[in-house]
């Protein structure tokens, strides 16, 4: 004898139904992304790639035309000219402007100072000076002007002596900055200080240092 099945039993015995397929929104998004990638690939393949090939062919044609328009003699002349420009540039950088020394002395010397000799040793960057000043005070002031100038590395005072005319003869050696000899006269900046503070008393330059008569 069979008993009638209840509603719950019928639902439990019913086979399980599984959903097949993706949600339609995800499917649409996937199709859109795929279509966009196809469009990009086709655009590069049939649009941008032919454009690049055409530009390459145009440049190759221009290079070929330029090579044909220049003969070997013109090429050799161009190379020679370029080499000369490069050599001139190197020589200009190494050129020594000895006239800068005269400009430096003109801008930094006292009006009462008279130079009797001047020699320039560019290799050692030295200016050897001999001159005459009216007093020891003027000599000390002149040496201090040299010391305070930014183009001077060192001032070496050699000797001094009274001249027959009443002035003071002196010898000094200035060790200069390399820029004095390397910069063009137009770009060289030489300036004397408006006022000079003499740190060395004038009594430190006595007659006893004299080696000349």
mmCIF file of C-alpha atoms in Angstrom, residues 101-182:
data_model
loop_
_atom_site.group_PDB
_atom_site.id
_atom_site.type_symbol
_atom_site.label_atom_id
_atom_site.label_comp_id
_atom_site.label_asym_id
_atom_site.label_seq_id
_atom_site.Cartn_x
_atom_site.Cartn_y
_atom_site.Cartn_z
ATOM 1 C CA UNK A 101 98.265 91.131 -17.439
ATOM 2 C CA UNK A 102 98.579 94.690 -18.759
ATOM 3 C CA UNK A 103 94.871 95.292 -18.235
ATOM 4 C CA UNK A 104 95.133 93.943 -14.699
ATOM 5 C CA UNK A 105 98.052 96.264 -13.833
ATOM 6 C CA UNK A 106 96.325 99.227 -15.419
ATOM 7 C CA UNK A 107 93.210 98.721 -13.298
ATOM 8 C CA UNK A 108 94.916 97.919 -9.983
ATOM 9 C CA UNK A 109 98.022 100.133 -9.876
ATOM 10 C CA UNK A 110 98.313 103.400 -8.004
ATOM 11 C CA UNK A 111 98.696 106.501 -10.135
ATOM 12 C CA UNK A 112 101.944 107.306 -8.321
ATOM 13 C CA UNK A 113 103.456 103.933 -9.289
ATOM 14 C CA UNK A 114 105.853 103.652 -12.237
ATOM 15 C CA UNK A 115 106.848 100.213 -13.536
ATOM 16 C CA UNK A 116 110.428 99.760 -14.690
ATOM 17 C CA UNK A 117 110.197 96.108 -15.784
ATOM 18 C CA UNK A 118 107.598 93.404 -16.230
ATOM 19 C CA UNK A 119 107.918 89.722 -17.084
ATOM 20 C CA UNK A 120 105.217 87.080 -17.446
ATOM 21 C CA UNK A 121 105.663 83.366 -16.790
ATOM 22 C CA UNK A 122 102.386 81.827 -18.005
ATOM 23 C CA UNK A 123 103.450 78.280 -17.153
ATOM 24 C CA UNK A 124 103.930 79.193 -13.483
ATOM 25 C CA UNK A 125 101.198 81.890 -13.620
ATOM 26 C CA UNK A 126 103.601 84.501 -12.251
ATOM 27 C CA UNK A 127 103.916 88.225 -12.851
ATOM 28 C CA UNK A 128 107.362 89.569 -11.942
ATOM 29 C CA UNK A 129 107.249 93.301 -11.327
ATOM 30 C CA UNK A 130 109.784 96.038 -10.715
ATOM 31 C CA UNK A 131 108.710 99.605 -10.115
ATOM 32 C CA UNK A 132 109.121 102.901 -8.283
ATOM 33 C CA UNK A 133 106.750 104.456 -5.745
ATOM 34 C CA UNK A 134 107.202 107.762 -3.893
ATOM 35 C CA UNK A 135 107.013 106.374 -0.311
ATOM 36 C CA UNK A 136 107.011 103.155 1.672
ATOM 37 C CA UNK A 137 103.395 103.886 2.607
ATOM 38 C CA UNK A 138 102.453 103.861 -1.072
ATOM 39 C CA UNK A 139 104.364 100.598 -1.534
ATOM 40 C CA UNK A 140 102.496 98.946 1.345
ATOM 41 C CA UNK A 141 99.191 100.197 -0.040
ATOM 42 C CA UNK A 142 99.984 98.845 -3.507
ATOM 43 C CA UNK A 143 100.931 95.415 -2.180
ATOM 44 C CA UNK A 144 97.712 95.280 -0.181
ATOM 45 C CA UNK A 145 95.680 96.143 -3.289
ATOM 46 C CA UNK A 146 97.262 93.163 -5.014
ATOM 47 C CA UNK A 147 96.544 90.875 -2.042
ATOM 48 C CA UNK A 148 92.855 91.830 -1.933
ATOM 49 C CA UNK A 149 92.273 91.247 -5.641
ATOM 50 C CA UNK A 150 90.424 88.017 -6.467
ATOM 51 C CA UNK A 151 92.680 87.335 -9.467
ATOM 52 C CA UNK A 152 95.774 87.141 -7.237
ATOM 53 C CA UNK A 153 96.600 83.923 -5.402
ATOM 54 C CA UNK A 154 99.748 85.134 -3.672
ATOM 55 C CA UNK A 155 101.936 88.249 -3.387
ATOM 56 C CA UNK A 156 105.643 87.724 -2.805
ATOM 57 C CA UNK A 157 107.526 90.917 -1.906
ATOM 58 C CA UNK A 158 111.216 90.581 -2.799
ATOM 59 C CA UNK A 159 113.081 93.751 -1.857
ATOM 60 C CA UNK A 160 113.034 97.518 -1.849
ATOM 61 C CA UNK A 161 115.564 100.335 -1.892
ATOM 62 C CA UNK A 162 115.673 104.117 -2.070
ATOM 63 C CA UNK A 163 116.406 105.495 -5.513
ATOM 64 C CA UNK A 164 118.672 108.416 -6.243
ATOM 65 C CA UNK A 165 115.629 110.483 -7.218
ATOM 66 C CA UNK A 166 114.073 110.004 -3.794
ATOM 67 C CA UNK A 167 111.542 107.301 -4.653
ATOM 68 C CA UNK A 168 111.391 103.664 -3.520
ATOM 69 C CA UNK A 169 112.447 100.904 -5.905
ATOM 70 C CA UNK A 170 110.812 97.522 -5.300
ATOM 71 C CA UNK A 171 110.557 94.006 -6.749
ATOM 72 C CA UNK A 172 107.556 91.699 -6.303
ATOM 73 C CA UNK A 173 106.147 88.498 -7.757
ATOM 74 C CA UNK A 174 102.387 87.971 -8.146
ATOM 75 C CA UNK A 175 101.009 84.446 -8.506
ATOM 76 C CA UNK A 176 97.820 84.816 -10.544
ATOM 77 C CA UNK A 177 94.639 82.823 -11.002
ATOM 78 C CA UNK A 178 94.479 80.739 -14.173
ATOM 79 C CA UNK A 179 91.426 82.712 -15.350
ATOM 80 C CA UNK A 180 93.640 85.776 -15.900
ATOM 81 C CA UNK A 181 95.338 84.015 -18.800
ATOM 82 C CA UNK A 182 92.416 81.943 -20.124
#
